[in-house]
Amino acid sequence: MKKNLILLLLALLPISVAAYTLGRVSVHDPSIVWEPNTQTYYIFGSHRAAAKTKDLMNWTAFTAPWKAGSNNDAADNVSFTTPAVTKVKKGGQEYDFNFDAQAWSKRGNSGYNIGGNLWAPDVVYNKAMQKWCMYMSVNGDAWFSSIVLLTADNIEGPYTYQAPVVISGFKNGTSYKDTDLEIVIGEQASLPERYNVGNKWGERYPNNIDPCVFYDEEGKLWMSYGSWSGGIWMLELDENTGLRDYDVDYELVGEGNGITVDPYFGKKIAGGYYASGEASYIEYIGGYYFLFVTNGGLAAGGVANDYNNGGYQMRVFRSEKPDGPYVDANGNEAILPRYLLNFGASENDGNRGVNIFGAYGEWGNQTRKNYSERSQGHNSIIAAEDGRTYLVYHTRFQNRGEGHEVRVHQVFQNEEGWLVAAPFEYTGEEVKSADIANSQQIATGQIAGGYKLLIHNYKLDHTKKALSKPVEISLNADGTITGDNSGQWTIQEGKSYINITLGNTLYQGVMVEQTMEPSDDKVVAFTAMAKNGVSIWGYKYAEATGIQRVTSRQSDDSDYYDLRGMKVANPHKKGIYIKNGQKIVIK
């Protein structure tokens, strides 16, 4: 009889056999775009890395070629010298403008190699032009950078260099004569004093890389851009050319390093004062424009006294307008009022922006030990045609050097409209964004039980490769929370919104079923965030009733079975087992 009971219980447990595959790919700074004709998602990244997928789980890498003249697969060093567009219009008047992007970036370093400096492109389809438009960062030392437009008839290329969109680094002398500054603000006898800052350029103005181009809800085309230095800026683009809209004027606001609107660079929307912050990405989701900015250094970390080495983390702000103002859940503006380190172990961390998640490990089946994630960032996000929203980012790992891979998580909105990320990778879950507000994905009676809880705190010490690890709590049927953290929980009947209070902090989120990659184990899970910007994840690992918690084995070891039904002889590892028809949690 005991044998039959155990077999019956095992039949009700999730089977750890993958019903899907995860085909990995390495694309640094992945920017996602949907190609409707082939029903395919594409990501484009730095150093010409690119990949495509139909299911957001299995990726195929490829390289988009450049077209220069009659050559459909031209080398980098000839592809960004001669633009196809050499005339632009402002106020109905036509101006000559022939910009050699490679030569401009070489001003900062005579040994410059453009092949290692093609960073973080963003690709969109321009309906007016009927072209795929790639906005490419041509990075250069000493802020001699530019964002240029390339176009193609096919999303996979070849792409042809059209013209620059915005240029940085004209910080002294007459170098501004080689840019479009005078087209924008009129002829100048000398470089305007506000730009004549020499090596202090980065305290005031952006390094012109990391574009994000998007249409707003009224059909206007925008580009956010910038990295560290003077922050993230925004320009309106011309829908008919894909270039900056030269007929949009920006009146100077502010002075010195506090300039927030500049006649050439447009409107500042985040950062400044040389605090970390790059990789802006904006997407309209559920009534708001959400701005992602990645703070910290992109490396895996572990270098003492070097806060730029490690700590990459995504922070989120939102606005009802495409050009801001952008604020976090606590009302902090994305534009910095003074220098703030903005990441890492320092007490000077401004805690600005929602920390949607950061470095974490010992989580689920996969994100463990050397595969623990850290330095996640330079993300993109897409409100997809299938009714779901997906966050795409690259991540490094705890002890795997600087190797990186792409990850995809589904994203939901909590009751306050803020974004919360699913606690496991996307593996084909079918819940749509609208389902959260319109249906209860997890019945109230299924919620109570033992959970792993992961708190994504600010101020991890990335010089020591610190990361967040889970603790154990119980969501009890009476609405209380006990265990390593205590508090209360409530679920909205008929909806998927959950409120979790830990101590004095309220976290608002959603509760859904998740798959613990790379297995096919299905678990009840929650994701939530507080107004202070801290996010939490949780997943259920034990039922609320019939559970025993012990710290060591009882005498009859032979009665222990693992969750696959295999008898365990004298085990002493932590975990969940079957004993006498009950689940046993070994702590």
XYZ file of C-alpha atoms in Angstrom:
587
model
C 0.000 0.000 0.000
C 2.864 2.387 0.885
C 4.461 1.703 -2.499
C 1.215 2.535 -4.337
C 0.825 5.754 -2.331
C 4.348 6.868 -3.218
C 3.787 6.107 -6.915
C 0.522 8.079 -6.836
C 2.249 11.079 -5.274
C 5.092 10.917 -7.780
C 2.617 10.893 -10.646
C 1.311 14.227 -9.407
C 4.759 15.821 -9.240
C 6.216 17.799 -12.174
C 8.413 15.752 -14.485
C 11.867 17.264 -14.996
C 12.104 16.559 -18.713
C 12.496 19.598 -20.975
C 9.645 20.079 -23.444
C 11.619 22.803 -25.217
C 15.204 23.664 -26.052
C 17.276 26.746 -25.299
C 19.719 27.531 -28.084
C 22.188 30.045 -26.666
C 23.913 32.890 -28.488
C 26.383 35.645 -27.557
C 25.319 39.106 -28.749
C 26.601 41.994 -26.663
C 24.142 44.897 -26.266
C 21.204 43.081 -27.924
C 18.548 45.306 -29.505
C 15.394 43.431 -30.492
C 13.150 44.046 -33.511
C 10.258 42.108 -35.057
C 10.220 41.247 -38.761
C 6.532 40.581 -39.604
C 6.930 39.037 -43.074
C 8.940 36.090 -41.782
C 7.468 36.174 -38.248
C 10.980 36.372 -36.844
C 12.628 38.246 -33.974
C 16.068 39.725 -34.608
C 18.662 41.084 -32.215
C 21.554 43.295 -33.315
C 24.550 44.038 -31.116
C 28.058 45.411 -30.929
C 30.900 44.272 -33.199
C 28.404 43.253 -35.888
C 26.979 40.413 -33.806
C 23.381 39.502 -34.643
C 20.953 36.612 -34.207
C 17.407 35.609 -35.053
C 14.694 33.372 -33.628
C 11.032 32.499 -34.079
C 10.389 31.416 -30.488
C 12.709 33.609 -28.367
C 14.363 30.430 -27.112
C 16.468 29.110 -29.991
C 18.774 31.621 -31.640
C 20.751 31.473 -34.871
C 23.740 33.817 -35.161
C 24.573 35.734 -38.357
C 26.463 38.824 -39.514
C 24.711 41.589 -41.461
C 26.963 42.764 -44.335
C 27.784 46.352 -45.324
C 27.289 47.713 -48.828
C 29.806 50.224 -50.187
C 29.468 51.120 -53.858
C 28.932 47.889 -55.776
C 30.407 45.772 -52.972
C 27.690 43.976 -51.010
C 30.088 42.705 -48.342
C 32.453 45.595 -47.781
C 35.029 45.864 -44.997
C 34.421 48.106 -42.012
C 37.209 50.510 -42.931
C 35.602 51.452 -46.260
C 31.940 51.319 -45.267
C 31.720 54.433 -43.071
C 33.772 56.921 -45.076
C 31.473 58.109 -47.879
C 27.811 58.732 -47.037
C 25.076 58.167 -49.618
C 23.265 61.316 -48.411
C 25.369 64.491 -48.786
C 22.624 67.149 -48.682
C 20.185 67.931 -45.871
C 17.411 70.517 -45.534
C 16.577 73.025 -42.842
C 13.845 75.611 -43.279
C 13.465 74.614 -46.919
C 17.119 75.435 -47.671
C 19.495 72.724 -48.805
C 22.941 72.345 -47.215
C 25.940 70.293 -48.306
C 27.156 67.850 -45.682
C 29.628 65.053 -46.396
C 30.734 63.349 -43.174
C 33.488 60.710 -42.934
C 32.543 58.909 -39.712
C 35.738 56.874 -39.618
C 37.999 59.909 -40.053
C 36.129 61.779 -37.313
C 36.616 58.993 -34.754
C 40.287 58.634 -35.705
C 40.903 62.168 -34.382
C 40.944 60.740 -30.881
C 43.586 58.084 -31.582
C 45.935 57.820 -34.563
C 45.957 54.038 -34.165
C 42.163 53.884 -34.334
C 40.559 50.688 -35.644
C 36.924 51.138 -36.607
C 36.337 47.386 -36.597
C 36.415 47.274 -32.797
C 34.311 50.399 -32.384
C 30.996 49.658 -34.085
C 28.831 49.508 -31.009
C 25.242 48.928 -29.994
C 23.156 49.427 -33.153
C 19.389 49.787 -33.082
C 17.253 48.647 -36.037
C 13.722 49.838 -36.882
C 11.541 49.691 -39.970
C 10.739 53.126 -41.413
C 7.389 52.956 -43.199
C 7.802 56.291 -44.953
C 11.196 55.289 -46.348
C 10.182 51.636 -46.752
C 13.618 50.727 -45.478
C 15.159 48.946 -42.557
C 17.092 51.627 -40.701
C 20.120 50.740 -38.609
C 21.378 53.416 -36.226
C 25.022 52.571 -35.531
C 27.422 53.931 -32.906
C 30.805 54.746 -34.422
C 32.756 55.124 -31.198
C 35.957 57.094 -30.881
C 38.351 58.055 -28.110
C 38.097 61.476 -26.441
C 34.369 61.692 -27.337
C 35.009 61.782 -31.104
C 31.953 59.630 -31.725
C 28.924 59.724 -33.983
C 25.656 57.935 -34.510
C 25.090 57.223 -38.187
C 22.166 55.911 -40.210
C 22.446 52.888 -42.493
C 19.585 51.475 -44.549
C 18.731 48.170 -46.218
C 15.856 46.647 -48.155
C 16.175 43.416 -46.173
C 16.543 43.255 -42.414
C 19.600 41.030 -42.796
C 21.295 43.557 -45.096
C 23.416 44.596 -46.790
C 23.295 48.003 -45.044
C 24.540 51.223 -46.659
C 25.890 54.220 -44.743
C 23.532 57.153 -45.366
C 24.613 60.082 -43.164
C 25.322 61.033 -39.534
C 22.460 61.714 -37.138
C 24.357 63.400 -34.296
C 28.061 63.939 -33.540
C 30.060 64.541 -30.348
C 33.539 65.776 -29.505
C 33.831 69.226 -31.190
C 35.247 70.557 -27.925
C 37.840 73.083 -29.085
C 39.353 74.691 -32.173
C 37.565 74.530 -35.506
C 36.656 70.832 -35.573
C 32.992 71.830 -35.397
C 33.318 72.958 -39.040
C 33.419 69.260 -40.009
C 30.119 68.545 -38.251
C 26.563 69.731 -38.861
C 26.648 72.130 -35.886
C 26.318 75.207 -38.113
C 23.466 73.647 -40.063
C 21.628 73.259 -36.769
C 22.408 76.593 -35.041
C 23.630 78.798 -37.868
C 27.058 79.951 -38.981
C 29.474 80.680 -36.138
C 32.592 82.873 -36.088
C 34.063 80.491 -33.516
C 33.029 77.541 -31.413
C 30.320 78.688 -28.960
C 31.711 78.929 -25.454
C 29.378 76.311 -24.003
C 31.049 73.682 -26.217
C 34.598 75.000 -25.763
C 35.353 72.731 -22.809
C 38.359 70.699 -23.984
C 38.931 67.569 -21.913
C 35.984 68.427 -19.665
C 33.521 67.578 -22.441
C 32.325 64.526 -20.540
C 31.185 66.576 -17.574
C 28.568 68.325 -19.680
C 27.815 66.588 -22.984
C 27.283 62.981 -24.080
C 29.498 60.499 -25.820
C 27.302 59.940 -28.868
C 26.759 56.201 -28.846
C 23.992 53.747 -27.828
C 21.022 54.929 -29.913
C 17.454 53.839 -29.311
C 15.021 54.847 -32.084
C 11.269 54.522 -31.637
C 7.916 55.838 -32.829
C 5.698 57.420 -30.207
C 1.954 56.828 -30.036
C 1.359 59.773 -32.397
C 3.736 58.489 -35.049
C 6.669 60.811 -34.317
C 10.143 59.340 -34.588
C 12.579 59.854 -31.701
C 16.106 58.856 -30.782
C 17.538 58.632 -27.271
C 21.306 58.307 -27.075
C 24.402 58.919 -24.964
C 26.728 57.179 -22.570
C 28.060 58.211 -19.151
C 29.503 61.726 -19.511
C 26.729 64.301 -19.769
C 23.925 61.763 -19.620
C 21.208 60.483 -21.967
C 19.719 62.903 -24.512
C 16.762 62.912 -26.915
C 16.268 64.210 -30.444
C 13.264 64.248 -32.769
C 13.987 62.590 -36.101
C 12.496 63.230 -39.525
C 10.170 60.336 -40.387
C 10.854 60.851 -44.108
C 14.654 60.759 -43.972
C 15.437 58.877 -40.766
C 17.919 61.649 -39.892
C 17.543 64.359 -37.277
C 14.680 66.754 -37.922
C 16.610 69.938 -38.673
C 13.399 71.971 -38.467
C 12.970 71.207 -34.757
C 14.720 73.847 -32.657
C 15.835 73.413 -29.051
C 16.144 76.512 -26.882
C 19.015 76.437 -24.401
C 17.961 75.608 -20.821
C 20.398 75.688 -17.924
C 24.040 76.636 -17.791
C 27.401 74.970 -17.300
C 27.167 71.293 -16.445
C 23.519 71.785 -15.549
C 22.360 72.273 -19.156
C 19.231 70.190 -19.705
C 18.271 71.403 -23.193
C 20.927 72.186 -25.796
C 20.356 73.652 -29.280
C 22.472 70.897 -30.863
C 22.095 67.840 -28.629
C 18.404 68.243 -27.853
C 16.857 67.429 -24.492
C 18.565 65.632 -21.631
C 16.356 62.903 -20.162
C 18.653 61.032 -17.736
C 21.993 60.970 -15.999
C 24.675 63.612 -16.169
C 27.627 64.782 -14.088
C 29.704 61.890 -15.429
C 27.803 59.296 -13.398
C 27.500 55.883 -14.980
C 24.538 55.391 -17.260
C 24.297 54.143 -20.822
C 22.296 51.905 -23.137
C 19.036 53.840 -22.987
C 16.044 51.953 -24.345
C 12.471 53.263 -24.512
C 9.285 51.312 -25.157
C 5.620 52.270 -24.784
C 3.917 49.698 -22.553
C 0.463 49.898 -20.983
C 0.080 53.661 -20.941
C 3.670 54.698 -20.210
C 6.943 55.226 -21.984
C 9.450 53.153 -20.035
C 13.106 54.193 -20.041
C 15.786 51.624 -19.281
C 19.288 52.833 -18.409
C 22.126 50.473 -17.520
C 24.393 51.691 -14.738
C 27.818 50.500 -13.652
C 30.708 48.848 -15.446
C 29.981 46.120 -17.969
C 32.676 43.660 -16.828
C 32.073 40.719 -14.502
C 33.667 42.600 -11.624
C 36.006 41.550 -8.886
C 38.520 44.405 -9.096
C 38.992 46.188 -5.782
C 38.691 49.970 -5.719
C 37.480 50.095 -9.322
C 33.757 50.772 -9.375
C 33.721 50.876 -13.138
C 34.683 47.203 -13.285
C 31.463 45.329 -12.750
C 28.064 46.121 -11.416
C 26.157 46.466 -14.683
C 22.494 46.661 -13.769
C 19.291 47.781 -15.449
C 17.310 50.601 -13.886
C 13.827 51.652 -14.980
C 12.002 54.997 -15.157
C 8.740 55.975 -16.860
C 6.904 58.976 -18.303
C 3.613 59.780 -19.974
C 5.533 61.651 -22.703
C 8.255 60.272 -24.974
C 10.737 63.028 -24.064
C 10.026 62.931 -20.330
C 10.318 63.869 -17.603
C 11.179 60.305 -16.569
C 10.849 59.324 -12.911
C 11.206 56.164 -10.844
C 8.564 54.682 -8.527
C 9.739 56.916 -5.686
C 9.428 60.072 -7.778
C 13.168 60.552 -8.368
C 13.914 62.109 -11.742
C 16.204 60.242 -14.104
C 18.212 63.451 -14.638
C 20.807 63.694 -11.888
C 20.939 66.923 -9.857
C 24.613 66.397 -8.987
C 27.245 63.695 -9.178
C 25.993 60.372 -7.836
C 27.886 57.123 -8.279
C 24.534 55.503 -9.015
C 25.608 51.879 -8.577
C 27.824 49.513 -6.645
C 28.862 49.226 -3.012
C 29.272 52.940 -2.285
C 26.996 54.659 0.191
C 26.765 57.401 -2.439
C 24.511 55.157 -4.515
C 21.517 57.309 -5.325
C 19.139 54.308 -5.460
C 17.610 55.971 -8.507
C 15.572 53.929 -10.915
C 13.722 50.675 -10.263
C 16.233 47.837 -9.937
C 14.247 45.360 -12.013
C 16.844 42.724 -11.103
C 20.567 42.468 -10.551
C 23.310 39.926 -9.884
C 21.818 36.733 -8.416
C 22.573 33.046 -7.960
C 21.628 29.712 -6.365
C 18.257 30.216 -8.026
C 16.112 27.494 -9.563
C 17.831 24.737 -11.503
C 20.146 26.697 -13.774
C 21.297 30.030 -12.352
C 23.615 28.439 -9.855
C 27.312 28.385 -8.940
C 29.443 29.455 -11.919
C 26.265 30.026 -13.940
C 24.963 32.618 -11.491
C 24.176 35.790 -13.412
C 25.956 39.091 -12.929
C 26.540 42.327 -14.816
C 23.283 42.007 -16.729
C 22.368 44.920 -18.922
C 22.367 46.902 -22.146
C 18.919 45.511 -22.677
C 16.078 46.049 -25.070
C 12.390 45.377 -24.460
C 9.517 44.737 -26.834
C 5.753 44.834 -26.456
C 5.324 42.009 -28.930
C 2.671 41.166 -31.492
C 1.757 38.039 -29.497
C 0.383 40.124 -26.610
C 3.399 39.586 -24.359
C 6.284 41.815 -23.351
C 9.851 40.523 -23.417
C 13.026 41.839 -21.808
C 16.197 40.941 -23.735
C 19.645 41.486 -22.240
C 23.164 40.091 -22.135
C 24.607 38.642 -18.955
C 27.980 37.629 -17.669
C 28.415 34.925 -15.050
C 29.871 34.485 -11.603
C 33.078 32.633 -12.460
C 33.257 32.353 -16.248
C 35.434 35.330 -17.070
C 33.985 37.853 -19.493
C 31.978 35.362 -21.548
C 28.380 36.501 -22.045
C 25.078 35.193 -23.396
C 21.637 36.542 -24.238
C 18.714 35.935 -21.915
C 14.976 36.652 -22.348
C 12.446 37.149 -19.539
C 8.767 37.873 -19.888
C 7.716 41.143 -18.230
C 4.399 42.113 -16.640
C 2.883 45.277 -15.181
C 1.819 45.332 -11.551
C -1.325 47.061 -10.343
C 0.459 50.437 -10.352
C 1.611 49.922 -13.926
C 5.289 49.338 -13.084
C 7.250 46.608 -14.819
C 8.193 43.410 -13.026
C 10.251 40.660 -14.658
C 9.383 36.966 -14.533
C 11.807 35.141 -12.222
C 12.827 32.565 -14.834
C 13.720 32.708 -18.510
C 10.956 32.669 -21.092
C 10.306 29.075 -22.163
C 7.046 29.367 -24.051
C 4.685 30.340 -21.218
C 1.327 31.325 -22.696
C 0.087 33.986 -20.268
C -0.341 37.345 -22.009
C 0.103 40.797 -20.551
C -3.663 41.475 -20.574
C -4.341 38.227 -18.693
C -2.768 39.625 -15.534
C -5.514 42.203 -15.020
C -8.329 40.033 -16.347
C -7.805 36.591 -14.844
C -6.377 34.860 -11.808
C -3.556 32.656 -13.071
C -2.995 30.938 -9.719
C -6.031 29.919 -7.662
C -5.995 31.251 -4.103
C -5.998 27.728 -2.701
C -2.802 26.897 -4.566
C -0.747 29.746 -3.165
C 0.020 28.730 0.416
C 3.293 26.876 0.835
C 7.047 27.121 1.170
C 8.831 29.568 -1.165
C 12.309 30.533 -2.157
C 12.531 34.336 -1.879
C 15.108 36.427 -3.755
C 15.515 40.120 -2.901
C 17.268 42.230 -5.562
C 18.844 44.848 -3.351
C 20.839 47.884 -4.342
C 24.468 48.325 -3.254
C 25.910 44.889 -3.890
C 29.688 44.947 -3.548
C 30.659 44.093 -7.110
C 34.360 44.383 -6.300
C 33.801 41.171 -4.308
C 31.389 39.703 -6.870
C 28.531 39.887 -4.393
C 25.141 38.638 -5.570
C 21.664 38.106 -4.184
C 20.775 34.600 -3.008
C 17.412 33.171 -1.957
C 16.100 32.575 1.538
C 13.094 30.498 2.612
C 9.666 31.781 3.603
C 6.194 30.345 3.942
C 3.099 32.027 2.531
C 0.543 30.709 4.981
C -3.146 30.162 4.277
C -4.090 32.798 6.871
C -2.265 35.511 4.904
C 0.816 35.644 7.094
C 4.411 35.157 5.973
C 6.868 33.345 8.203
C 10.402 32.046 7.860
C 13.561 33.997 7.125
C 11.350 37.038 6.464
C 7.978 37.768 7.998
C 4.958 39.771 6.903
C 1.624 39.399 5.105
C 0.317 38.596 1.631
C -2.933 39.147 -0.241
C -4.119 38.183 -3.733
C -6.803 39.975 -5.725
C -9.589 37.522 -6.501
C -10.183 37.273 -10.231
C -6.878 38.967 -11.043
C -3.210 38.018 -10.844
C -2.064 40.922 -8.650
C -0.372 40.006 -5.386
C 0.710 42.258 -2.510
C 3.575 41.058 -0.320
C 4.590 42.993 2.781
C 7.965 42.130 4.278
C 8.641 44.087 7.430
C 7.357 47.576 6.673
C 7.878 47.374 2.900
C 5.016 46.709 0.482
C 5.889 44.903 -2.757
C 3.273 44.916 -5.510
C 3.472 42.334 -8.241
C 1.939 39.426 -10.067
C 1.660 35.691 -9.504
C 1.940 33.292 -12.436
C 3.043 29.792 -13.275
C 6.682 29.542 -14.379
C 8.967 26.898 -15.822
C 12.235 26.319 -13.986
C 14.611 26.214 -16.926
C 16.263 24.089 -18.218
C 13.799 21.461 -16.915
C 10.056 21.411 -17.507
C 9.244 21.750 -13.809
C 6.220 24.025 -13.379
C 6.122 26.166 -10.257
C 3.915 28.838 -8.738
C 5.949 32.070 -8.780
C 5.684 35.759 -8.005
C 7.542 38.883 -9.045
C 7.020 42.219 -7.345
C 8.587 45.593 -6.595
C 8.420 48.299 -3.950
C 8.306 52.072 -4.329
C 11.900 52.202 -3.121
C 12.897 50.433 -6.344
C 13.762 47.047 -4.834
C 12.386 43.996 -6.671
C 11.699 40.526 -5.279
C 11.146 37.114 -6.835
C 9.715 33.951 -5.343
C 8.815 30.430 -6.337
C 6.988 27.677 -4.506
C 8.960 24.561 -3.644
C 6.742 22.838 -1.084
C 3.038 22.438 -0.345
C 1.476 24.088 2.683
C 0.100 20.910 4.227
C 1.758 17.624 5.038
C 5.234 19.204 5.212
C 7.859 18.336 7.761
C 10.975 20.481 8.153
C 13.981 18.795 9.731
C 17.648 19.701 10.032
C 18.996 16.153 9.870
C 17.907 12.676 8.775
C 15.662 10.564 10.914
C 16.774 6.998 11.599
C 14.894 5.203 8.806
C 16.906 6.607 5.853
C 15.721 3.846 3.538
C 12.252 5.389 3.369
C 13.475 8.564 1.583
C 12.795 8.956 -2.135
C 13.803 11.802 -4.422
C 11.200 13.558 -6.588
C 11.826 11.177 -9.476
C 10.898 8.176 -7.327
C 14.430 6.854 -6.811
C 15.233 5.553 -3.333
C 17.935 7.610 -1.645
C 20.392 5.661 0.501
C 21.777 7.594 3.468
C 21.589 11.049 1.855
C 22.573 14.175 3.741
C 21.978 16.926 1.174
C 19.459 19.709 1.536
C 16.388 19.290 -0.617
C 12.825 18.035 -0.912
C 12.116 14.309 -0.591
C 9.202 11.861 -0.205
C 8.999 9.960 3.092
C 6.039 7.863 4.141
C 3.852 9.576 1.547
C 4.779 13.081 2.698
C 7.181 15.677 1.374
C 10.167 16.269 3.661
C 12.214 19.458 3.439
C 15.802 19.006 4.586
C 17.171 22.402 5.592
